[in-house]
Amino acid sequence: MTGFDVDLFVIGGGSGGVRAARIAAGHGARVMIAEEYRMGGTCVIRGCVPKKLLVYASHFHHDIEDAAGFGWTIPPATFDWPTLIANKDKEIARLEAAYTANVEKSGVRIAKTRAVLEDAHTLRLASGEAVTADHVLIATGGAPNHGRPIPGIEHVISSNEVFDLAALPRRILIQGGGYIALEFACVFAGLGSDVTVVYRGDNVLRGFDQDVRSHVRSEMEMQGITILTGCTVDKVDRHGQEFTSHLSNGSSIASDKVMFAIGRHPNVANLGLEKAGVAINPGNGGIAVDGFSRTSVPNIYAVGDVTHRINLTPVAIREGHAFADTVFGHRSVRVDHANIPTAVFCQPEVGTIGLTEAQARAQFTAVDVYKASFRPMKATLSGRDTRVLMKLLVDASTDRVVGCHIVGDGAAEMIQVLGIAIRMKATKADFDATMALHPTAAEELVTLRTPSARHVRAANL
Ligand SMILES: Cc1cc2nc3c(=O)[nH]c(=O)nc-3n(C[C@H](O)[C@H](O)[C@H](O)COP(=O)(O)OP(=O)(O)OC[C@H]3O[C@@H](n4cnc5c(N)ncnc54)[C@H](O)[C@@H]3O)c2cc1C
């Protein structure tokens, strides 16, 4: 028992904060958590979960089209956006209530308010109440970043607003080339909107394997999505319900909605970090932390998107759990940020783990590349013009599989399971020794016999 009001005060009721609060309470700590918006945070309220529901909704378009080749005659289908959004809202409200109930059940006190640091041990709530805490966890997440101010930026929506549009836009322009931009491009295209993606770089999905980037782009273009690279939106004009986006290449595009998904910034502003002495990482703008999520102030920790390390829900959860075990469970746990499986829920989806080909070639002297691009079985009867990409990268000197990249239906599910093998340092021989499961797309991963390339780095002379 300390002289503080609580042993732990958590700022932010999202993925990281909720997990940390519950685990710390389970270890016997007196915990309070503050949430200024809705319990569950970005993932539950306006991120992963509602996004995936919209992704499911948009898939039906393809499924209905594909059914014809299998003998089905389906009368012209209609889609009702307000029904989808109302059902999505109901599910999100259910999840929010479940989060709240579980947190309360674990003995954590919830303050439905904004909290900021007054000093290293004092939190000020919006009501004016001050709460003292032995330890503080900052788990305030991140927010969409619209980039430089451009004329008409007030007309632009972000992923925060996209989940609550009153109507399905007939035409939408989305600026951005990352996973959120591409996922929404495919969602809207699947639901019947005319979609244009504008991205300043040379190709979408920066940071992903080059083959994945070009495969995804061509698949999206085949679905009728226009992708304009090497340009930006410089100005947005409004004419009644319509918008004109003026691009840096001199062209302009009319649409019913303009959405930017060009990045997210960590929520560090106006939190009282300076008063408490919490340092920012100059490299990424997030809160600077060590391997145990400890900030520059010994009793203050930070987890999740606010640290801007790897902005994914399972990572925030793992960091929050590790923090609680380390500080209150007397068991030092450091989160391993290597080999995190990730997905892009575009259509077809991407699943990836480990190194890209470029990273593997930079890291290892000899890299074998195994690659297959093939027509999925379902497409033979549906007639859909689509291909699956599968790629394995192998460190030739140890035979270890150091990267795996899949574009195709089910890629996310495949890569989650494959993640176990990669973490266990599976070799290409282990893949080869695994019996294929026929007929699946995944069997290709264990039947890739011949490398499509071997890259050997020339010795430095
Ligand atoms: C559109 C979209 C799709 C995504 N899809 C995926 C996906 O498919 N898979 C995946 O793994 N990740 C996905 N993410 C990322 C994922 O949502 C985040 O990585 C995750 O939510 C981070 O959790 P967190 O606890 O760090 O922060 P958050 O979940 O953002 O929670 C922070 C909470 O703190 C609250 N808060 C902030 N400041 C204060 C304050 N001063 N006082 C009180 N409360 C405060 C906020 O209201 C918020 O609820 C997606 C994100 C977006 C935007």
Coordinates of C-alpha atoms and ligand atoms in Angstrom, one line a residue:
M1 CA 0.0 0.0 0.0
T2 CA 1.4 3.4 -1.0
G3 CA 0.4 6.9 0.0
F4 CA -1.0 7.5 -3.5
D5 CA -4.7 7.4 -4.4
V6 CA -4.0 4.5 -6.8
D7 CA -1.1 2.2 -7.6
L8 CA -1.6 2.7 -11.4
F9 CA -3.4 5.4 -13.4
V10 CA -3.9 4.5 -17.1
I11 CA -4.5 7.3 -19.5
G12 CA -6.5 5.9 -22.5
G13 CA -9.0 3.0 -22.6
G14 CA -7.9 1.5 -25.9
S15 CA -6.2 -1.8 -26.7
G16 CA -3.0 -1.2 -24.7
G17 CA -4.5 0.7 -21.8
V18 CA -7.3 -1.8 -21.2
R19 CA -5.1 -4.8 -21.2
A20 CA -2.5 -3.2 -18.9
A21 CA -5.3 -2.1 -16.4
R22 CA -6.9 -5.5 -16.2
I23 CA -3.6 -7.4 -15.8
A24 CA -2.3 -5.0 -13.2
A25 CA -5.6 -5.2 -11.2
G26 CA -5.2 -9.0 -11.5
H27 CA -1.8 -8.7 -9.8
G28 CA -3.5 -6.8 -6.9
A29 CA -2.9 -3.2 -8.0
R30 CA -5.4 -0.5 -7.3
V31 CA -6.1 0.8 -10.8
M32 CA -7.9 3.7 -12.4
I33 CA -8.3 4.2 -16.1
A34 CA -9.4 7.4 -17.9
E35 CA -11.0 7.4 -21.4
E36 CA -12.2 10.6 -22.9
Y37 CA -14.1 9.1 -25.9
R38 CA -15.3 5.5 -25.9
M39 CA -14.0 2.4 -24.1
G40 CA -12.2 0.1 -26.5
G41 CA -10.2 2.8 -28.3
T42 CA -9.4 3.1 -32.0
C43 CA -9.4 -0.7 -32.8
V44 CA -12.9 -1.3 -31.5
I45 CA -14.6 2.0 -32.2
R46 CA -13.0 3.3 -35.4
G47 CA -10.3 1.0 -36.5
C48 CA -9.7 -2.7 -37.0
V49 CA -13.2 -4.0 -36.0
P50 CA -15.6 -1.7 -37.9
K51 CA -13.1 -1.8 -40.9
K52 CA -13.2 -5.5 -41.1
L53 CA -17.0 -5.5 -40.9
L54 CA -17.0 -3.1 -43.9
V55 CA -14.5 -5.4 -45.7
Y56 CA -16.9 -8.3 -45.2
A57 CA -19.7 -6.3 -46.6
S58 CA -17.8 -5.3 -49.7
H59 CA -16.8 -9.0 -50.4
F60 CA -20.3 -9.9 -51.2
H61 CA -20.1 -8.0 -54.5
H62 CA -17.4 -10.3 -55.7
D63 CA -19.1 -13.4 -54.3
I64 CA -22.3 -12.6 -56.1
E65 CA -20.5 -12.0 -59.4
D66 CA -18.4 -15.2 -59.0
A67 CA -21.5 -17.3 -58.3
A68 CA -22.7 -17.2 -61.9
G69 CA -19.8 -19.4 -63.1
F70 CA -20.9 -22.0 -60.5
G71 CA -24.5 -22.1 -61.8
W72 CA -26.2 -19.5 -59.7
T73 CA -28.6 -17.0 -61.1
I74 CA -28.9 -14.2 -58.6
P75 CA -31.4 -11.4 -59.4
P76 CA -29.7 -7.9 -59.4
A77 CA -28.6 -7.4 -55.9
T78 CA -29.0 -4.1 -54.1
F79 CA -27.0 -2.7 -51.2
D80 CA -28.2 -0.4 -48.4
W81 CA -25.4 1.6 -46.7
P82 CA -27.5 2.8 -43.8
T83 CA -28.4 -0.8 -42.9
L84 CA -24.7 -1.7 -42.9
I85 CA -23.8 1.3 -40.8
A86 CA -26.6 0.8 -38.3
N87 CA -25.7 -2.9 -37.8
K88 CA -22.0 -2.0 -37.5
D89 CA -22.9 0.6 -34.8
K90 CA -24.9 -1.9 -32.9
E91 CA -22.0 -4.4 -32.9
I92 CA -19.5 -1.6 -31.8
A93 CA -21.8 -0.6 -29.0
R94 CA -22.0 -4.2 -27.8
L95 CA -18.2 -4.5 -27.9
E96 CA -17.8 -1.2 -26.0
A97 CA -20.2 -2.4 -23.3
A98 CA -18.3 -5.7 -23.1
Y99 CA -15.0 -3.8 -22.7
T100 CA -16.5 -1.6 -20.0
A101 CA -18.0 -4.5 -18.1
N102 CA -14.8 -6.6 -18.3
V103 CA -12.7 -3.7 -17.0
E104 CA -15.0 -3.0 -14.1
K105 CA -15.3 -6.7 -13.3
S106 CA -11.5 -6.8 -12.9
G107 CA -11.8 -4.2 -10.2
V108 CA -10.5 -1.2 -12.2
R109 CA -12.2 2.1 -11.7
I110 CA -13.2 3.9 -15.0
A111 CA -13.2 7.6 -15.3
K112 CA -15.1 8.6 -18.5
T113 CA -13.1 11.8 -18.9
R114 CA -9.9 13.3 -20.3
A115 CA -6.9 13.1 -18.0
V116 CA -3.6 14.9 -18.2
L117 CA -0.4 14.9 -16.2
E118 CA 0.1 17.6 -13.6
D119 CA 3.4 16.2 -12.5
A120 CA 5.0 12.7 -12.5
H121 CA 2.5 11.4 -9.9
T122 CA -0.5 13.6 -10.3
L123 CA -3.3 13.4 -12.9
R124 CA -5.8 16.1 -13.5
L125 CA -9.2 15.0 -14.7
A126 CA -11.4 17.3 -16.9
S127 CA -13.7 17.7 -13.8
G128 CA -10.8 19.4 -12.0
E129 CA -10.4 16.4 -9.7
A130 CA -6.7 15.5 -9.0
V131 CA -5.7 11.8 -8.6
T132 CA -2.3 10.8 -7.4
A133 CA -0.7 7.6 -8.7
D134 CA 2.4 5.6 -7.9
H135 CA 2.7 4.5 -11.5
V136 CA 1.3 6.1 -14.7
L137 CA 0.7 4.4 -18.0
I138 CA 0.3 6.6 -21.1
A139 CA -1.8 4.7 -23.7
T140 CA -3.4 7.6 -25.6
G141 CA -2.9 6.1 -29.0
G142 CA -2.7 8.1 -32.2
A143 CA -4.9 10.2 -34.6
P144 CA -5.2 10.7 -38.3
N145 CA -2.7 13.2 -39.7
H146 CA -3.9 15.3 -42.7
G147 CA -0.3 16.5 -43.5
R148 CA 0.4 20.1 -44.6
P149 CA -2.5 22.5 -44.6
I150 CA -3.9 22.9 -48.1
P151 CA -6.8 25.1 -49.3
G152 CA -10.1 23.2 -48.7
I153 CA -8.7 20.8 -46.1
E154 CA -11.9 21.3 -44.1
H155 CA -13.8 19.4 -46.7
V156 CA -11.6 16.3 -46.3
I157 CA -12.6 13.4 -44.1
S158 CA -10.3 10.9 -42.4
S159 CA -10.8 7.3 -41.2
N160 CA -12.5 8.7 -38.1
E161 CA -15.4 10.0 -40.1
V162 CA -15.6 7.4 -42.8
F163 CA -17.4 4.9 -40.6
D164 CA -20.3 7.3 -40.1
L165 CA -21.1 8.6 -43.6
A166 CA -24.8 9.2 -44.1
A167 CA -24.7 7.7 -47.6
L168 CA -22.4 5.6 -49.7
P169 CA -20.4 8.0 -51.9
R170 CA -21.0 7.4 -55.6
R171 CA -17.4 8.6 -56.2
I172 CA -14.6 8.9 -53.7
L173 CA -11.1 10.1 -53.9
I174 CA -8.7 8.7 -51.3
Q175 CA -5.3 10.2 -50.8
G176 CA -2.7 7.8 -49.4
G177 CA -0.9 4.6 -50.3
G178 CA -0.7 2.8 -47.0
Y179 CA -2.9 0.0 -45.7
I180 CA -5.8 2.1 -44.5
A181 CA -6.1 4.0 -47.8
L182 CA -6.0 0.7 -49.8
E183 CA -8.4 -1.1 -47.5
F184 CA -11.0 1.7 -47.9
A185 CA -10.4 1.9 -51.6
C186 CA -11.3 -1.7 -51.9
V187 CA -14.2 -1.4 -49.5
F188 CA -15.8 1.4 -51.5
A189 CA -15.1 -0.2 -54.9
G190 CA -16.7 -3.4 -53.6
L191 CA -19.7 -1.6 -52.5
G192 CA -20.1 0.0 -55.9
S193 CA -18.3 3.4 -55.6
D194 CA -16.1 4.8 -58.3
V195 CA -12.7 5.0 -56.5
T196 CA -9.5 7.1 -57.2
V197 CA -6.4 6.6 -55.1
V198 CA -3.9 9.4 -55.2
Y199 CA -0.4 8.7 -53.7
R200 CA 2.7 10.9 -53.8
G201 CA 5.2 8.0 -54.0
D202 CA 6.0 5.8 -56.9
N203 CA 3.9 2.9 -55.8
V204 CA 1.5 2.0 -53.1
L205 CA 2.3 0.1 -49.8
R206 CA 5.7 1.7 -49.2
G207 CA 7.8 -0.6 -47.0
F208 CA 6.2 -3.8 -48.3
D209 CA 8.0 -6.3 -50.6
Q210 CA 8.2 -4.9 -54.1
D211 CA 6.5 -7.9 -55.7
V212 CA 3.6 -7.4 -53.2
R213 CA 3.4 -3.8 -54.1
S214 CA 3.1 -4.3 -57.8
H215 CA 0.8 -7.3 -57.5
V216 CA -1.6 -5.4 -55.2
R217 CA -1.6 -2.4 -57.5
S218 CA -2.4 -4.4 -60.6
E219 CA -5.1 -6.4 -58.9
M220 CA -6.8 -3.2 -57.6
E221 CA -6.5 -1.6 -61.1
M222 CA -8.1 -4.7 -62.6
Q223 CA -11.1 -4.1 -60.3
G224 CA -11.5 -0.7 -61.8
I225 CA -9.8 1.4 -59.1
T226 CA -7.8 4.3 -60.5
I227 CA -4.4 4.6 -58.9
L228 CA -2.5 7.8 -59.5
T229 CA 1.0 7.8 -58.2
G230 CA 3.7 10.6 -58.1
C231 CA 1.2 13.3 -57.3
T232 CA -0.7 14.9 -54.4
V233 CA -3.9 16.7 -53.7
D234 CA -3.0 20.4 -53.5
K235 CA -6.5 22.0 -53.1
V236 CA -10.1 20.9 -52.6
D237 CA -13.0 23.0 -53.8
R238 CA -16.6 22.4 -52.8
H239 CA -19.5 23.0 -55.1
G240 CA -22.7 22.0 -53.2
Q241 CA -22.4 18.3 -52.5
E242 CA -19.6 17.8 -54.9
F243 CA -15.8 18.3 -54.5
T244 CA -13.1 19.0 -57.0
S245 CA -9.6 17.9 -56.0
H246 CA -6.8 19.7 -57.7
L247 CA -3.7 17.5 -58.1
S248 CA -0.1 18.5 -58.3
N249 CA 0.2 17.1 -61.8
G250 CA -2.3 19.7 -63.0
S251 CA -5.3 17.5 -63.3
S252 CA -8.5 17.7 -61.2
I253 CA -10.9 15.0 -60.1
A254 CA -14.6 15.4 -59.1
S255 CA -16.0 13.3 -56.3
D256 CA -18.7 13.1 -53.6
K257 CA -16.2 12.5 -50.8
V258 CA -12.5 13.2 -50.4
M259 CA -10.7 11.1 -47.8
F260 CA -7.1 11.4 -46.6
A261 CA -5.3 8.4 -45.1
I262 CA -1.8 9.6 -45.3
G263 CA -0.5 8.8 -41.9
R264 CA -1.2 8.9 -38.2
H265 CA 0.5 10.8 -35.4
P266 CA 0.9 9.8 -31.8
N267 CA -1.4 11.6 -29.3
V268 CA 1.2 13.4 -27.3
A269 CA -0.1 17.0 -27.4
N270 CA -1.5 18.7 -24.3
L271 CA -1.0 15.7 -22.1
G272 CA 1.3 17.6 -19.6
L273 CA 4.3 15.6 -20.7
E274 CA 6.6 18.6 -20.2
K275 CA 5.3 19.1 -16.6
A276 CA 6.0 15.5 -15.8
G277 CA 9.4 15.5 -17.6
V278 CA 8.4 12.8 -20.2
A279 CA 10.7 12.9 -23.2
I280 CA 9.6 12.6 -26.8
N281 CA 11.5 10.3 -29.3
P282 CA 12.9 12.8 -31.8
G283 CA 13.1 10.1 -34.4
N284 CA 9.4 9.4 -34.6
G285 CA 7.5 12.0 -32.5
G286 CA 6.2 9.4 -30.1
I287 CA 6.9 9.0 -26.4
A288 CA 10.5 7.7 -26.0
V289 CA 10.6 4.3 -24.3
D290 CA 13.0 1.5 -23.6
G291 CA 12.5 -2.2 -24.2
F292 CA 10.2 -2.3 -21.1
S293 CA 8.1 0.6 -22.3
R294 CA 9.6 2.8 -19.5
T295 CA 9.8 6.6 -20.4
S296 CA 12.4 9.0 -19.3
V297 CA 10.5 9.3 -15.9
P298 CA 11.0 6.1 -13.8
N299 CA 7.4 5.7 -12.7
I300 CA 5.8 6.6 -16.0
Y301 CA 5.4 4.0 -18.9
A302 CA 3.9 4.3 -22.3
V303 CA 2.6 1.6 -24.7
G304 CA 0.8 1.3 -28.0
D305 CA 0.5 3.8 -30.8
V306 CA 1.6 6.8 -28.6
T307 CA 5.1 5.3 -28.7
H308 CA 4.8 5.1 -32.5
R309 CA 6.8 1.8 -32.6
I310 CA 4.6 -0.7 -34.5
N311 CA 1.1 0.6 -34.6
L312 CA -1.0 -2.5 -34.4
T313 CA -3.6 -3.7 -31.9
P314 CA -1.9 -7.0 -30.9
V315 CA 1.4 -5.1 -30.3
A316 CA -0.3 -2.5 -28.0
I317 CA -2.0 -5.3 -26.1
R318 CA 1.3 -7.3 -25.7
E319 CA 3.1 -4.1 -24.6
G320 CA 0.4 -3.3 -22.1
H321 CA 0.4 -6.9 -20.7
A322 CA 4.2 -6.9 -20.5
F323 CA 4.2 -3.6 -18.6
A324 CA 1.7 -4.9 -16.1
D325 CA 3.6 -8.2 -15.5
T326 CA 6.9 -6.3 -15.2
V327 CA 5.8 -3.6 -12.8
F328 CA 3.0 -5.4 -10.8
G329 CA 3.6 -9.1 -11.5
H330 CA 7.3 -9.1 -10.5
R331 CA 8.2 -10.8 -13.8
S332 CA 10.3 -8.8 -16.3
V333 CA 8.7 -9.2 -19.7
R334 CA 10.2 -7.5 -22.8
V335 CA 8.1 -7.5 -26.0
D336 CA 9.8 -8.9 -29.1
H337 CA 9.0 -6.7 -32.0
A338 CA 10.6 -9.0 -34.6
N339 CA 8.6 -11.1 -37.0
I340 CA 5.2 -9.6 -36.4
P341 CA 2.6 -11.0 -38.9
T342 CA 0.6 -8.2 -40.6
A343 CA -2.2 -8.0 -43.1
V344 CA -3.7 -5.5 -45.5
F345 CA -7.4 -6.2 -45.9
C346 CA -7.5 -5.0 -49.5
Q347 CA -8.9 -7.3 -52.1
P348 CA -7.3 -9.7 -52.6
E349 CA -5.7 -9.4 -49.2
V350 CA -2.0 -9.3 -48.2
G351 CA -0.4 -11.3 -45.4
T352 CA 3.2 -10.8 -44.7
I353 CA 5.9 -11.7 -42.1
G354 CA 9.6 -11.1 -41.8
L355 CA 11.9 -9.5 -44.2
T356 CA 11.2 -8.1 -47.7
E357 CA 13.4 -9.3 -50.5
A358 CA 15.4 -6.0 -50.3
Q359 CA 15.8 -6.3 -46.5
A360 CA 16.9 -9.9 -46.8
R361 CA 19.4 -9.2 -49.5
A362 CA 20.8 -6.3 -47.4
Q363 CA 21.1 -8.6 -44.3
F364 CA 22.3 -11.9 -45.7
T365 CA 25.1 -12.8 -48.1
A366 CA 23.0 -15.2 -50.1
V367 CA 19.3 -15.2 -50.4
D368 CA 17.1 -17.7 -52.3
V369 CA 13.8 -16.3 -53.6
Y370 CA 10.9 -18.8 -54.1
K371 CA 8.0 -17.3 -55.9
A372 CA 4.7 -18.4 -57.4
S373 CA 2.0 -16.5 -59.1
F374 CA -1.0 -18.6 -60.1
R375 CA -4.7 -18.4 -60.8
P376 CA -6.7 -19.5 -57.8
M377 CA -8.9 -22.6 -58.4
K378 CA -12.1 -20.6 -57.7
A379 CA -11.3 -18.2 -60.5
T380 CA -11.3 -21.0 -63.1
L381 CA -15.1 -21.3 -62.9
S382 CA -15.9 -17.7 -61.8
G383 CA -13.8 -16.3 -64.6
R384 CA -12.5 -13.6 -62.3
D385 CA -9.2 -12.1 -63.6
T386 CA -7.1 -12.5 -60.5
R387 CA -3.8 -14.2 -59.4
V388 CA -2.3 -15.3 -56.1
L389 CA 1.2 -14.3 -55.2
M390 CA 3.3 -16.4 -52.8
K391 CA 6.9 -15.6 -52.0
L392 CA 9.4 -17.1 -49.6
L393 CA 12.8 -15.6 -48.8
V394 CA 15.4 -18.0 -47.5
D395 CA 18.8 -17.3 -46.0
A396 CA 20.8 -19.6 -48.2
S397 CA 23.6 -20.2 -45.6
T398 CA 21.2 -21.5 -42.8
D399 CA 18.2 -22.5 -45.0
R400 CA 16.0 -20.4 -42.6
V401 CA 12.9 -18.9 -44.0
V402 CA 13.3 -15.2 -43.2
G403 CA 10.3 -13.7 -45.0
C404 CA 7.0 -14.8 -46.4
H405 CA 4.6 -12.7 -48.5
I406 CA 1.2 -13.7 -49.7
V407 CA -1.4 -11.8 -51.8
G408 CA -4.6 -13.7 -52.2
D409 CA -7.8 -14.7 -50.5
G410 CA -7.1 -16.0 -47.0
A411 CA -3.6 -14.5 -46.9
A412 CA -4.2 -13.0 -43.4
E413 CA -5.3 -16.3 -41.9
M414 CA -2.4 -18.1 -43.6
I415 CA 0.2 -15.7 -42.3
Q416 CA -1.0 -15.8 -38.7
V417 CA -0.4 -19.5 -38.6
L418 CA 2.8 -19.4 -40.6
G419 CA 4.0 -16.8 -38.0
I420 CA 4.5 -19.7 -35.6
A421 CA 6.8 -21.5 -38.0
I422 CA 8.8 -18.4 -38.8
R423 CA 9.2 -17.6 -35.1
M424 CA 10.4 -21.1 -34.5
K425 CA 13.1 -20.5 -37.1
A426 CA 11.6 -23.0 -39.6
T427 CA 13.9 -23.9 -42.5
K428 CA 13.0 -24.3 -46.1
A429 CA 13.6 -28.0 -45.5
D430 CA 10.9 -28.0 -42.8
F431 CA 8.5 -26.4 -45.3
D432 CA 9.4 -29.0 -47.9
A433 CA 9.0 -31.9 -45.4
T434 CA 5.4 -30.7 -44.5
M435 CA 2.8 -32.6 -46.4
A436 CA 0.6 -30.5 -48.7
L437 CA -3.1 -30.1 -48.0
H438 CA -4.8 -30.5 -51.3
P439 CA -6.6 -28.6 -52.8
T440 CA -5.7 -25.3 -51.2
A441 CA -3.8 -22.2 -52.2
A442 CA -1.6 -22.6 -49.1
E443 CA -0.2 -25.9 -50.3
E444 CA 1.9 -23.9 -52.7
L445 CA 4.0 -22.7 -49.7
V446 CA 5.2 -26.3 -49.1
T447 CA 5.6 -27.3 -52.7
L448 CA 7.9 -24.4 -53.9
R449 CA 10.8 -26.6 -55.2
T450 CA 13.0 -24.4 -57.2
P451 CA 14.2 -20.9 -56.4
S452 CA 13.3 -18.3 -58.9
A453 CA 16.5 -16.5 -58.1
R454 CA 19.5 -16.7 -55.8
H455 CA 21.1 -13.4 -54.9
V456 CA 24.7 -13.5 -53.7
R457 CA 26.2 -10.4 -52.4
A458 CA 29.7 -9.7 -53.8
A459 CA 32.4 -9.8 -51.1
N460 CA 33.7 -6.3 -50.2
L461 CA 37.1 -5.9 -51.8
Ligands
LIG1 C1 -8.8 2.7 -39.8 C2 -7.9 1.9 -38.9 C3 -7.8 0.5 -39.2 C4 -6.9 -0.3 -38.4 N1 -6.8 -1.6 -38.7 C5 -6.0 -2.4 -37.9 C6 -6.0 -3.8 -38.1 O1 -6.6 -4.3 -39.0 N2 -5.1 -4.5 -37.4 C7 -4.4 -4.0 -36.3 O2 -3.7 -4.7 -35.6 N3 -4.4 -2.6 -36.1 C8 -5.2 -1.8 -36.9 N4 -5.3 -0.5 -36.6 C9 -4.4 0.1 -35.6 C10 -5.0 -0.1 -34.2 O3 -6.3 0.4 -34.1 C11 -4.1 0.6 -33.2 O4 -2.7 0.1 -33.3 C12 -4.5 0.3 -31.7 O5 -5.8 0.7 -31.5 C13 -3.6 1.0 -30.7 O6 -4.0 0.9 -29.4 P1 -3.6 1.9 -28.3 O7 -4.1 1.4 -27.0 O8 -2.2 2.3 -28.4 O9 -4.5 3.3 -28.7 P2 -6.0 3.5 -29.0 O10 -6.7 2.2 -29.3 O11 -6.0 4.6 -30.0 O12 -6.6 4.0 -27.6 C14 -6.2 5.3 -27.1 C15 -7.4 5.8 -26.3 O13 -6.9 6.9 -25.5 C16 -7.9 7.9 -25.4 N5 -7.3 9.1 -25.0 C17 -6.4 9.8 -25.7 N6 -6.0 10.9 -24.9 C18 -6.6 10.8 -23.7 C19 -6.6 11.6 -22.5 N7 -5.8 12.6 -22.4 N8 -7.4 11.2 -21.5 C20 -8.3 10.1 -21.6 N9 -8.3 9.4 -22.7 C21 -7.5 9.7 -23.8 C22 -8.5 7.9 -26.8 O14 -9.8 8.4 -26.8 C23 -8.5 6.4 -27.2 O15 -9.7 5.7 -26.9 C24 -6.1 0.3 -37.4 C25 -6.2 1.7 -37.1 C26 -7.1 2.5 -37.9 C27 -7.2 3.9 -37.7

